């Protein structure tokens, strides 16, 4: 009973605070100083049409590096917790669980298999399109990586016995991560600072080969995010 | 756009409520996911400017006042990806705990309770 | 005006599905309800002029997150426990 009253009190406190926020809220009337700077200089300095991409990749590039590290740590933690041979022996007694799982997993239907074989490459190419065009249109590395991972989910669903080549995954992830940090250091040496994309020519506004190194960096982020999400899904999928 | 702010705050309240009352660990993770969505909506509202368009420049750029604030959008972009990774990590812990005891009830795990 | 009505309609659906997700006894339905909530929030981001965030939420929040939850349900159980 005391617990319930306590929960109610906490919720009432939060509701009161939120009510104050709502009644006092007037909305932004104009861009702030930082946002104005990014909007004005983003085009001259970086040549990127999508300002969100310019902020994510260059102006707040260190945040993105930290985010990719968090994603990597989470993927590594999941691999550590659910890694091969950790669960099945102990809880099911021998390989009974494995056998049962082989029985319940059945082959997908012909239509699903054929359909996914046609659609999966198209989805993967769409993911690549999203992160290559990240500096021109909405989208970028995170979205493109997620789209590639969803293509792999479709593959997992339509081919239950398909097992992923972990070597390719590992190499893609570590290589793109290393090159990403390497490009950041290159920016430190050749341009204004760590992860500064201006060591490549800015080029003509609106072209795919423009905006310095932003498309390259965002493509690497896309590959890394895609590989990490696929790794997480693969670990979660494995039958226990 | 006060409506979006209200929706976001209501979702956050729902998430807090679920986090405090539910005993099923997967539902606790779902509550965290609901809270995240609410928080992201509040942050997007914080950068919204009435009559603004998406912060994507075109060839003939007219005036900067007609764009919404891009900085909160970049932060929310980061928050979504991290949120899903952290949720997946929590679920991995839950799967391991379920493998040990065969229960999703948080009251069954009192080993480190003081 | 019609946009505001749409936002309010989606907001009501979102709050209702959040409450439903917390109270239903079937965890599978709870996960699907949270997926619906994510999808509607991505539409709201699009209305709020944040296309980047909308894409991320639709691909990661509504798509991959739901799949991860479903895999977790397959490896545990979808029966709920009693709340006090």
JSON list of N, CA, C and O in Angstrom, two decimals, chain A residues 3-4 50 52 82 87 130 138-139 142-143 146 149-150 153 156 229 232-233 235-240, chain C residues 48 50-57 59-60 63-65 67-69 71-76 83-84:
[
{"chain": "A", "resi": 3, "resn": "UNK", "atom": "N", "xyz": [3.86, 1.39, -0.99]},
{"chain": "A", "resi": 3, "resn": "UNK", "atom": "CA", "xyz": [4.54, 1.39, -2.27]},
{"chain": "A", "resi": 3, "resn": "UNK", "atom": "C", "xyz": [3.69, 2.10, -3.32]},
{"chain": "A", "resi": 3, "resn": "UNK", "atom": "O", "xyz": [4.16, 2.93, -4.07]},
{"chain": "A", "resi": 4, "resn": "UNK", "atom": "N", "xyz": [2.39, 1.74, -3.32]},
{"chain": "A", "resi": 4, "resn": "UNK", "atom": "CA", "xyz": [1.49, 2.34, -4.30]},
{"chain": "A", "resi": 4, "resn": "UNK", "atom": "C", "xyz": [1.39, 3.84, -4.12]},
{"chain": "A", "resi": 4, "resn": "UNK", "atom": "O", "xyz": [1.42, 4.59, -5.09]},
{"chain": "A", "resi": 50, "resn": "UNK", "atom": "N", "xyz": [22.37, 18.83, -46.78]},
{"chain": "A", "resi": 50, "resn": "UNK", "atom": "CA", "xyz": [21.65, 18.39, -45.59]},
{"chain": "A", "resi": 50, "resn": "UNK", "atom": "C", "xyz": [22.44, 18.81, -44.36]},
{"chain": "A", "resi": 50, "resn": "UNK", "atom": "O", "xyz": [23.49, 18.25, -44.05]},
{"chain": "A", "resi": 52, "resn": "UNK", "atom": "N", "xyz": [21.74, 18.52, -41.23]},
{"chain": "A", "resi": 52, "resn": "UNK", "atom": "CA", "xyz": [21.81, 17.53, -40.15]},
{"chain": "A", "resi": 52, "resn": "UNK", "atom": "C", "xyz": [23.01, 16.61, -40.35]},
{"chain": "A", "resi": 52, "resn": "UNK", "atom": "O", "xyz": [23.75, 16.30, -39.41]},
{"chain": "A", "resi": 82, "resn": "UNK", "atom": "N", "xyz": [25.58, -13.85, -25.05]},
{"chain": "A", "resi": 82, "resn": "UNK", "atom": "CA", "xyz": [24.84, -14.90, -25.76]},
{"chain": "A", "resi": 82, "resn": "UNK", "atom": "C", "xyz": [25.76, -15.72, -26.66]},
{"chain": "A", "resi": 82, "resn": "UNK", "atom": "O", "xyz": [25.29, -16.38, -27.57]},
{"chain": "A", "resi": 87, "resn": "UNK", "atom": "N", "xyz": [24.71, -21.16, -23.46]},
{"chain": "A", "resi": 87, "resn": "UNK", "atom": "CA", "xyz": [23.42, -21.44, -22.86]},
{"chain": "A", "resi": 87, "resn": "UNK", "atom": "C", "xyz": [22.98, -22.90, -22.96]},
{"chain": "A", "resi": 87, "resn": "UNK", "atom": "O", "xyz": [22.58, -23.50, -21.99]},
{"chain": "A", "resi": 130, "resn": "UNK", "atom": "N", "xyz": [21.02, 5.19, -49.70]},
{"chain": "A", "resi": 130, "resn": "UNK", "atom": "CA", "xyz": [20.70, 6.14, -48.63]},
{"chain": "A", "resi": 130, "resn": "UNK", "atom": "C", "xyz": [21.96, 6.71, -48.02]},
{"chain": "A", "resi": 130, "resn": "UNK", "atom": "O", "xyz": [22.09, 7.92, -47.82]},
{"chain": "A", "resi": 138, "resn": "UNK", "atom": "N", "xyz": [17.66, 13.60, -47.16]},
{"chain": "A", "resi": 138, "resn": "UNK", "atom": "CA", "xyz": [17.49, 12.99, -45.85]},
{"chain": "A", "resi": 138, "resn": "UNK", "atom": "C", "xyz": [18.02, 11.56, -45.85]},
{"chain": "A", "resi": 138, "resn": "UNK", "atom": "O", "xyz": [17.84, 10.83, -46.82]},
{"chain": "A", "resi": 139, "resn": "UNK", "atom": "N", "xyz": [18.67, 11.20, -44.77]},
{"chain": "A", "resi": 139, "resn": "UNK", "atom": "CA", "xyz": [19.24, 9.86, -44.70]},
{"chain": "A", "resi": 139, "resn": "UNK", "atom": "C", "xyz": [20.71, 9.95, -44.40]},
{"chain": "A", "resi": 139, "resn": "UNK", "atom": "O", "xyz": [21.26, 11.03, -44.25]},
{"chain": "A", "resi": 142, "resn": "UNK", "atom": "N", "xyz": [23.37, 5.97, -40.48]},
{"chain": "A", "resi": 142, "resn": "UNK", "atom": "CA", "xyz": [22.58, 5.18, -39.53]},
{"chain": "A", "resi": 142, "resn": "UNK", "atom": "C", "xyz": [21.36, 4.57, -40.21]},
{"chain": "A", "resi": 142, "resn": "UNK", "atom": "O", "xyz": [21.07, 3.39, -40.06]},
{"chain": "A", "resi": 143, "resn": "UNK", "atom": "N", "xyz": [20.67, 5.40, -41.01]},
{"chain": "A", "resi": 143, "resn": "UNK", "atom": "CA", "xyz": [19.48, 4.89, -41.69]},
{"chain": "A", "resi": 143, "resn": "UNK", "atom": "C", "xyz": [19.85, 3.81, -42.69]},
{"chain": "A", "resi": 143, "resn": "UNK", "atom": "O", "xyz": [19.20, 2.76, -42.77]},
{"chain": "A", "resi": 146, "resn": "UNK", "atom": "N", "xyz": [20.73, 0.61, -41.06]},
{"chain": "A", "resi": 146, "resn": "UNK", "atom": "CA", "xyz": [19.54, -0.07, -40.55]},
{"chain": "A", "resi": 146, "resn": "UNK", "atom": "C", "xyz": [18.77, -0.74, -41.68]},
{"chain": "A", "resi": 146, "resn": "UNK", "atom": "O", "xyz": [18.24, -1.85, -41.52]},
{"chain": "A", "resi": 149, "resn": "UNK", "atom": "N", "xyz": [20.52, -3.86, -42.54]},
{"chain": "A", "resi": 149, "resn": "UNK", "atom": "CA", "xyz": [20.25, -4.87, -41.51]},
{"chain": "A", "resi": 149, "resn": "UNK", "atom": "C", "xyz": [18.85, -5.45, -41.68]},
{"chain": "A", "resi": 149, "resn": "UNK", "atom": "O", "xyz": [18.64, -6.65, -41.46]},
{"chain": "A", "resi": 150, "resn": "UNK", "atom": "N", "xyz": [17.88, -4.62, -42.11]},
{"chain": "A", "resi": 150, "resn": "UNK", "atom": "CA", "xyz": [16.54, -5.18, -42.29]},
{"chain": "A", "resi": 150, "resn": "UNK", "atom": "C", "xyz": [16.48, -6.11, -43.49]},
{"chain": "A", "resi": 150, "resn": "UNK", "atom": "O", "xyz": [15.70, -7.07, -43.49]},
{"chain": "A", "resi": 153, "resn": "UNK", "atom": "N", "xyz": [17.50, -9.25, -42.09]},
{"chain": "A", "resi": 153, "resn": "UNK", "atom": "CA", "xyz": [16.42, -9.86, -41.31]},
{"chain": "A", "resi": 153, "resn": "UNK", "atom": "C", "xyz": [15.50, -10.66, -42.22]},
{"chain": "A", "resi": 153, "resn": "UNK", "atom": "O", "xyz": [15.11, -11.79, -41.92]},
{"chain": "A", "resi": 156, "resn": "UNK", "atom": "N", "xyz": [17.13, -13.83, -42.98]},
{"chain": "A", "resi": 156, "resn": "UNK", "atom": "CA", "xyz": [17.04, -14.75, -41.84]},
{"chain": "A", "resi": 156, "resn": "UNK", "atom": "C", "xyz": [15.67, -15.41, -41.79]},
{"chain": "A", "resi": 156, "resn": "UNK", "atom": "O", "xyz": [15.54, -16.59, -41.50]},
{"chain": "A", "resi": 229, "resn": "UNK", "atom": "N", "xyz": [24.60, -3.96, -36.34]},
{"chain": "A", "resi": 229, "resn": "UNK", "atom": "CA", "xyz": [23.20, -4.35, -36.13]},
{"chain": "A", "resi": 229, "resn": "UNK", "atom": "C", "xyz": [22.98, -5.79, -36.59]},
{"chain": "A", "resi": 229, "resn": "UNK", "atom": "O", "xyz": [22.27, -6.57, -35.93]},
{"chain": "A", "resi": 232, "resn": "UNK", "atom": "N", "xyz": [24.27, -8.02, -33.89]},
{"chain": "A", "resi": 232, "resn": "UNK", "atom": "CA", "xyz": [23.33, -8.11, -32.76]},
{"chain": "A", "resi": 232, "resn": "UNK", "atom": "C", "xyz": [22.19, -9.06, -33.10]},
{"chain": "A", "resi": 232, "resn": "UNK", "atom": "O", "xyz": [21.84, -9.97, -32.33]},
{"chain": "A", "resi": 233, "resn": "UNK", "atom": "N", "xyz": [21.62, -8.89, -34.32]},
{"chain": "A", "resi": 233, "resn": "UNK", "atom": "CA", "xyz": [20.49, -9.74, -34.72]},
{"chain": "A", "resi": 233, "resn": "UNK", "atom": "C", "xyz": [20.90, -11.20, -34.78]},
{"chain": "A", "resi": 233, "resn": "UNK", "atom": "O", "xyz": [20.16, -12.09, -34.37]},
{"chain": "A", "resi": 235, "resn": "UNK", "atom": "N", "xyz": [23.24, -12.69, -33.09]},
{"chain": "A", "resi": 235, "resn": "UNK", "atom": "CA", "xyz": [23.39, -13.24, -31.75]},
{"chain": "A", "resi": 235, "resn": "UNK", "atom": "C", "xyz": [22.04, -13.53, -31.11]},
{"chain": "A", "resi": 235, "resn": "UNK", "atom": "O", "xyz": [21.87, -14.53, -30.42]},
{"chain": "A", "resi": 236, "resn": "UNK", "atom": "N", "xyz": [21.06, -12.60, -31.33]},
{"chain": "A", "resi": 236, "resn": "UNK", "atom": "CA", "xyz": [19.75, -12.80, -30.72]},
{"chain": "A", "resi": 236, "resn": "UNK", "atom": "C", "xyz": [19.01, -13.96, -31.39]},
{"chain": "A", "resi": 236, "resn": "UNK", "atom": "O", "xyz": [18.18, -14.62, -30.77]},
{"chain": "A", "resi": 237, "resn": "UNK", "atom": "N", "xyz": [19.29, -14.22, -32.66]},
{"chain": "A", "resi": 237, "resn": "UNK", "atom": "CA", "xyz": [18.52, -15.20, -33.41]},
{"chain": "A", "resi": 237, "resn": "UNK", "atom": "C", "xyz": [18.91, -16.61, -33.04]},
{"chain": "A", "resi": 237, "resn": "UNK", "atom": "O", "xyz": [18.08, -17.51, -33.05]},
{"chain": "A", "resi": 238, "resn": "UNK", "atom": "N", "xyz": [20.20, -16.80, -32.73]},
{"chain": "A", "resi": 238, "resn": "UNK", "atom": "CA", "xyz": [20.69, -18.16, -32.55]},
{"chain": "A", "resi": 238, "resn": "UNK", "atom": "C", "xyz": [19.84, -18.90, -31.51]},
{"chain": "A", "resi": 238, "resn": "UNK", "atom": "O", "xyz": [19.67, -18.44, -30.39]},
{"chain": "A", "resi": 239, "resn": "UNK", "atom": "N", "xyz": [19.27, -20.07, -31.86]},
{"chain": "A", "resi": 239, "resn": "UNK", "atom": "CA", "xyz": [18.42, -20.78, -30.90]},
{"chain": "A", "resi": 239, "resn": "UNK", "atom": "C", "xyz": [19.22, -21.25, -29.71]},
{"chain": "A", "resi": 239, "resn": "UNK", "atom": "O", "xyz": [20.36, -21.69, -29.84]},
{"chain": "A", "resi": 240, "resn": "UNK", "atom": "N", "xyz": [18.62, -21.12, -28.55]},
{"chain": "A", "resi": 240, "resn": "UNK", "atom": "CA", "xyz": [19.35, -21.49, -27.33]},
{"chain": "A", "resi": 240, "resn": "UNK", "atom": "C", "xyz": [19.17, -22.96, -27.04]},
{"chain": "A", "resi": 240, "resn": "UNK", "atom": "O", "xyz": [18.17, -23.55, -27.39]},
{"chain": "C", "resi": 48, "resn": "UNK", "atom": "N", "xyz": [6.81, 17.17, -38.23]},
{"chain": "C", "resi": 48, "resn": "UNK", "atom": "CA", "xyz": [7.59, 18.18, -37.53]},
{"chain": "C", "resi": 48, "resn": "UNK", "atom": "C", "xyz": [8.85, 18.57, -38.31]},
{"chain": "C", "resi": 48, "resn": "UNK", "atom": "O", "xyz": [9.79, 19.13, -37.73]},
{"chain": "C", "resi": 50, "resn": "UNK", "atom": "N", "xyz": [11.34, 16.85, -39.62]},
{"chain": "C", "resi": 50, "resn": "UNK", "atom": "CA", "xyz": [12.60, 16.19, -39.28]},
{"chain": "C", "resi": 50, "resn": "UNK", "atom": "C", "xyz": [12.71, 14.87, -40.07]},
{"chain": "C", "resi": 50, "resn": "UNK", "atom": "O", "xyz": [12.55, 13.80, -39.51]},
{"chain": "C", "resi": 51, "resn": "UNK", "atom": "N", "xyz": [12.93, 14.94, -41.39]},
{"chain": "C", "resi": 51, "resn": "UNK", "atom": "CA", "xyz": [12.90, 13.71, -42.20]},
{"chain": "C", "resi": 51, "resn": "UNK", "atom": "C", "xyz": [14.00, 12.72, -41.82]},
{"chain": "C", "resi": 51, "resn": "UNK", "atom": "O", "xyz": [13.78, 11.51, -41.88]},
{"chain": "C", "resi": 52, "resn": "UNK", "atom": "N", "xyz": [15.17, 13.23, -41.41]},
{"chain": "C", "resi": 52, "resn": "UNK", "atom": "CA", "xyz": [16.26, 12.33, -41.02]},
{"chain": "C", "resi": 52, "resn": "UNK", "atom": "C", "xyz": [15.85, 11.46, -39.84]},
{"chain": "C", "resi": 52, "resn": "UNK", "atom": "O", "xyz": [16.03, 10.25, -39.83]},
{"chain": "C", "resi": 53, "resn": "UNK", "atom": "N", "xyz": [15.27, 12.15, -38.83]},
{"chain": "C", "resi": 53, "resn": "UNK", "atom": "CA", "xyz": [14.85, 11.43, -37.63]},
{"chain": "C", "resi": 53, "resn": "UNK", "atom": "C", "xyz": [13.73, 10.46, -37.96]},
{"chain": "C", "resi": 53, "resn": "UNK", "atom": "O", "xyz": [13.68, 9.34, -37.44]},
{"chain": "C", "resi": 54, "resn": "UNK", "atom": "N", "xyz": [12.82, 10.88, -38.86]},
{"chain": "C", "resi": 54, "resn": "UNK", "atom": "CA", "xyz": [11.71, 10.01, -39.23]},
{"chain": "C", "resi": 54, "resn": "UNK", "atom": "C", "xyz": [12.22, 8.72, -39.86]},
{"chain": "C", "resi": 54, "resn": "UNK", "atom": "O", "xyz": [11.75, 7.62, -39.54]},
{"chain": "C", "resi": 55, "resn": "UNK", "atom": "N", "xyz": [13.21, 8.86, -40.75]},
{"chain": "C", "resi": 55, "resn": "UNK", "atom": "CA", "xyz": [13.78, 7.66, -41.39]},
{"chain": "C", "resi": 55, "resn": "UNK", "atom": "C", "xyz": [14.43, 6.75, -40.37]},
{"chain": "C", "resi": 55, "resn": "UNK", "atom": "O", "xyz": [14.26, 5.53, -40.39]},
{"chain": "C", "resi": 56, "resn": "UNK", "atom": "N", "xyz": [15.19, 7.36, -39.45]},
{"chain": "C", "resi": 56, "resn": "UNK", "atom": "CA", "xyz": [15.87, 6.54, -38.45]},
{"chain": "C", "resi": 56, "resn": "UNK", "atom": "C", "xyz": [14.86, 5.81, -37.58]},
{"chain": "C", "resi": 56, "resn": "UNK", "atom": "O", "xyz": [15.02, 4.61, -37.30]},
{"chain": "C", "resi": 57, "resn": "UNK", "atom": "N", "xyz": [13.82, 6.53, -37.15]},
{"chain": "C", "resi": 57, "resn": "UNK", "atom": "CA", "xyz": [12.84, 5.92, -36.27]},
{"chain": "C", "resi": 57, "resn": "UNK", "atom": "C", "xyz": [12.10, 4.79, -36.98]},
{"chain": "C", "resi": 57, "resn": "UNK", "atom": "O", "xyz": [11.86, 3.73, -36.41]},
{"chain": "C", "resi": 59, "resn": "UNK", "atom": "N", "xyz": [13.17, 2.96, -39.54]},
{"chain": "C", "resi": 59, "resn": "UNK", "atom": "CA", "xyz": [14.02, 1.80, -39.85]},
{"chain": "C", "resi": 59, "resn": "UNK", "atom": "C", "xyz": [14.48, 1.11, -38.58]},
{"chain": "C", "resi": 59, "resn": "UNK", "atom": "O", "xyz": [14.46, -0.12, -38.50]},
{"chain": "C", "resi": 60, "resn": "UNK", "atom": "N", "xyz": [14.93, 1.88, -37.60]},
{"chain": "C", "resi": 60, "resn": "UNK", "atom": "CA", "xyz": [15.53, 1.28, -36.40]},
{"chain": "C", "resi": 60, "resn": "UNK", "atom": "C", "xyz": [14.48, 1.07, -35.32]},
{"chain": "C", "resi": 60, "resn": "UNK", "atom": "O", "xyz": [14.32, -0.03, -34.80]},
{"chain": "C", "resi": 63, "resn": "UNK", "atom": "N", "xyz": [11.34, -0.97, -36.98]},
{"chain": "C", "resi": 63, "resn": "UNK", "atom": "CA", "xyz": [11.70, -2.22, -37.66]},
{"chain": "C", "resi": 63, "resn": "UNK", "atom": "C", "xyz": [12.58, -3.12, -36.82]},
{"chain": "C", "resi": 63, "resn": "UNK", "atom": "O", "xyz": [12.14, -4.14, -36.29]},
{"chain": "C", "resi": 64, "resn": "UNK", "atom": "N", "xyz": [13.84, -2.72, -36.68]},
{"chain": "C", "resi": 64, "resn": "UNK", "atom": "CA", "xyz": [14.82, -3.61, -36.06]},
{"chain": "C", "resi": 64, "resn": "UNK", "atom": "C", "xyz": [14.54, -3.85, -34.59]},
{"chain": "C", "resi": 64, "resn": "UNK", "atom": "O", "xyz": [14.69, -4.96, -34.09]},
{"chain": "C", "resi": 65, "resn": "UNK", "atom": "N", "xyz": [14.09, -2.78, -33.89]},
{"chain": "C", "resi": 65, "resn": "UNK", "atom": "CA", "xyz": [13.83, -2.94, -32.45]},
{"chain": "C", "resi": 65, "resn": "UNK", "atom": "C", "xyz": [12.76, -4.00, -32.21]},
{"chain": "C", "resi": 65, "resn": "UNK", "atom": "O", "xyz": [12.90, -4.86, -31.34]},
{"chain": "C", "resi": 67, "resn": "UNK", "atom": "N", "xyz": [11.99, -6.49, -34.15]},
{"chain": "C", "resi": 67, "resn": "UNK", "atom": "CA", "xyz": [12.53, -7.81, -34.47]},
{"chain": "C", "resi": 67, "resn": "UNK", "atom": "C", "xyz": [13.40, -8.32, -33.32]},
{"chain": "C", "resi": 67, "resn": "UNK", "atom": "O", "xyz": [13.33, -9.50, -32.93]},
{"chain": "C", "resi": 68, "resn": "UNK", "atom": "N", "xyz": [14.19, -7.42, -32.71]},
{"chain": "C", "resi": 68, "resn": "UNK", "atom": "CA", "xyz": [15.05, -7.83, -31.59]},
{"chain": "C", "resi": 68, "resn": "UNK", "atom": "C", "xyz": [14.20, -8.29, -30.42]},
{"chain": "C", "resi": 68, "resn": "UNK", "atom": "O", "xyz": [14.46, -9.32, -29.79]},
{"chain": "C", "resi": 69, "resn": "UNK", "atom": "N", "xyz": [13.10, -7.53, -30.14]},
{"chain": "C", "resi": 69, "resn": "UNK", "atom": "CA", "xyz": [12.20, -7.95, -29.05]},
{"chain": "C", "resi": 69, "resn": "UNK", "atom": "C", "xyz": [11.57, -9.30, -29.35]},
{"chain": "C", "resi": 69, "resn": "UNK", "atom": "O", "xyz": [11.45, -10.15, -28.46]},
{"chain": "C", "resi": 71, "resn": "UNK", "atom": "N", "xyz": [12.78, -11.74, -31.21]},
{"chain": "C", "resi": 71, "resn": "UNK", "atom": "CA", "xyz": [13.78, -12.79, -31.02]},
{"chain": "C", "resi": 71, "resn": "UNK", "atom": "C", "xyz": [13.96, -13.09, -29.52]},
{"chain": "C", "resi": 71, "resn": "UNK", "atom": "O", "xyz": [14.09, -14.25, -29.12]},
{"chain": "C", "resi": 72, "resn": "UNK", "atom": "N", "xyz": [13.96, -12.00, -28.72]},
{"chain": "C", "resi": 72, "resn": "UNK", "atom": "CA", "xyz": [14.10, -12.22, -27.27]},
{"chain": "C", "resi": 72, "resn": "UNK", "atom": "C", "xyz": [12.91, -12.99, -26.73]},
{"chain": "C", "resi": 72, "resn": "UNK", "atom": "O", "xyz": [13.07, -13.87, -25.87]},
{"chain": "C", "resi": 73, "resn": "UNK", "atom": "N", "xyz": [11.69, -12.71, -27.23]},
{"chain": "C", "resi": 73, "resn": "UNK", "atom": "CA", "xyz": [10.52, -13.45, -26.78]},
{"chain": "C", "resi": 73, "resn": "UNK", "atom": "C", "xyz": [10.64, -14.92, -27.17]},
{"chain": "C", "resi": 73, "resn": "UNK", "atom": "O", "xyz": [10.27, -15.82, -26.41]},
{"chain": "C", "resi": 74, "resn": "UNK", "atom": "N", "xyz": [11.18, -15.18, -28.37]},
{"chain": "C", "resi": 74, "resn": "UNK", "atom": "CA", "xyz": [11.30, -16.58, -28.79]},
{"chain": "C", "resi": 74, "resn": "UNK", "atom": "C", "xyz": [12.25, -17.33, -27.88]},
{"chain": "C", "resi": 74, "resn": "UNK", "atom": "O", "xyz": [12.08, -18.53, -27.65]},
{"chain": "C", "resi": 75, "resn": "UNK", "atom": "N", "xyz": [13.25, -16.65, -27.37]},
{"chain": "C", "resi": 75, "resn": "UNK", "atom": "CA", "xyz": [14.23, -17.34, -26.53]},
{"chain": "C", "resi": 75, "resn": "UNK", "atom": "C", "xyz": [13.81, -17.38, -25.07]},
{"chain": "C", "resi": 75, "resn": "UNK", "atom": "O", "xyz": [14.47, -18.03, -24.27]},
{"chain": "C", "resi": 76, "resn": "UNK", "atom": "N", "xyz": [12.75, -16.66, -24.70]},
{"chain": "C", "resi": 76, "resn": "UNK", "atom": "CA", "xyz": [12.27, -16.76, -23.32]},
{"chain": "C", "resi": 76, "resn": "UNK", "atom": "C", "xyz": [10.84, -17.30, -23.37]},
{"chain": "C", "resi": 76, "resn": "UNK", "atom": "O", "xyz": [10.65, -18.44, -23.76]},
{"chain": "C", "resi": 83, "resn": "UNK", "atom": "N", "xyz": [1.34, -9.06, -11.77]},
{"chain": "C", "resi": 83, "resn": "UNK", "atom": "CA", "xyz": [1.78, -7.84, -11.10]},
{"chain": "C", "resi": 83, "resn": "UNK", "atom": "C", "xyz": [1.06, -7.72, -9.78]},
{"chain": "C", "resi": 83, "resn": "UNK", "atom": "O", "xyz": [-0.01, -8.27, -9.59]},
{"chain": "C", "resi": 84, "resn": "UNK", "atom": "N", "xyz": [1.70, -6.99, -8.89]},
{"chain": "C", "resi": 84, "resn": "UNK", "atom": "CA", "xyz": [1.05, -6.85, -7.58]},
{"chain": "C", "resi": 84, "resn": "UNK", "atom": "C", "xyz": [0.12, -5.65, -7.58]},
{"chain": "C", "resi": 84, "resn": "UNK", "atom": "O", "xyz": [0.04, -4.90, -8.54]}
]
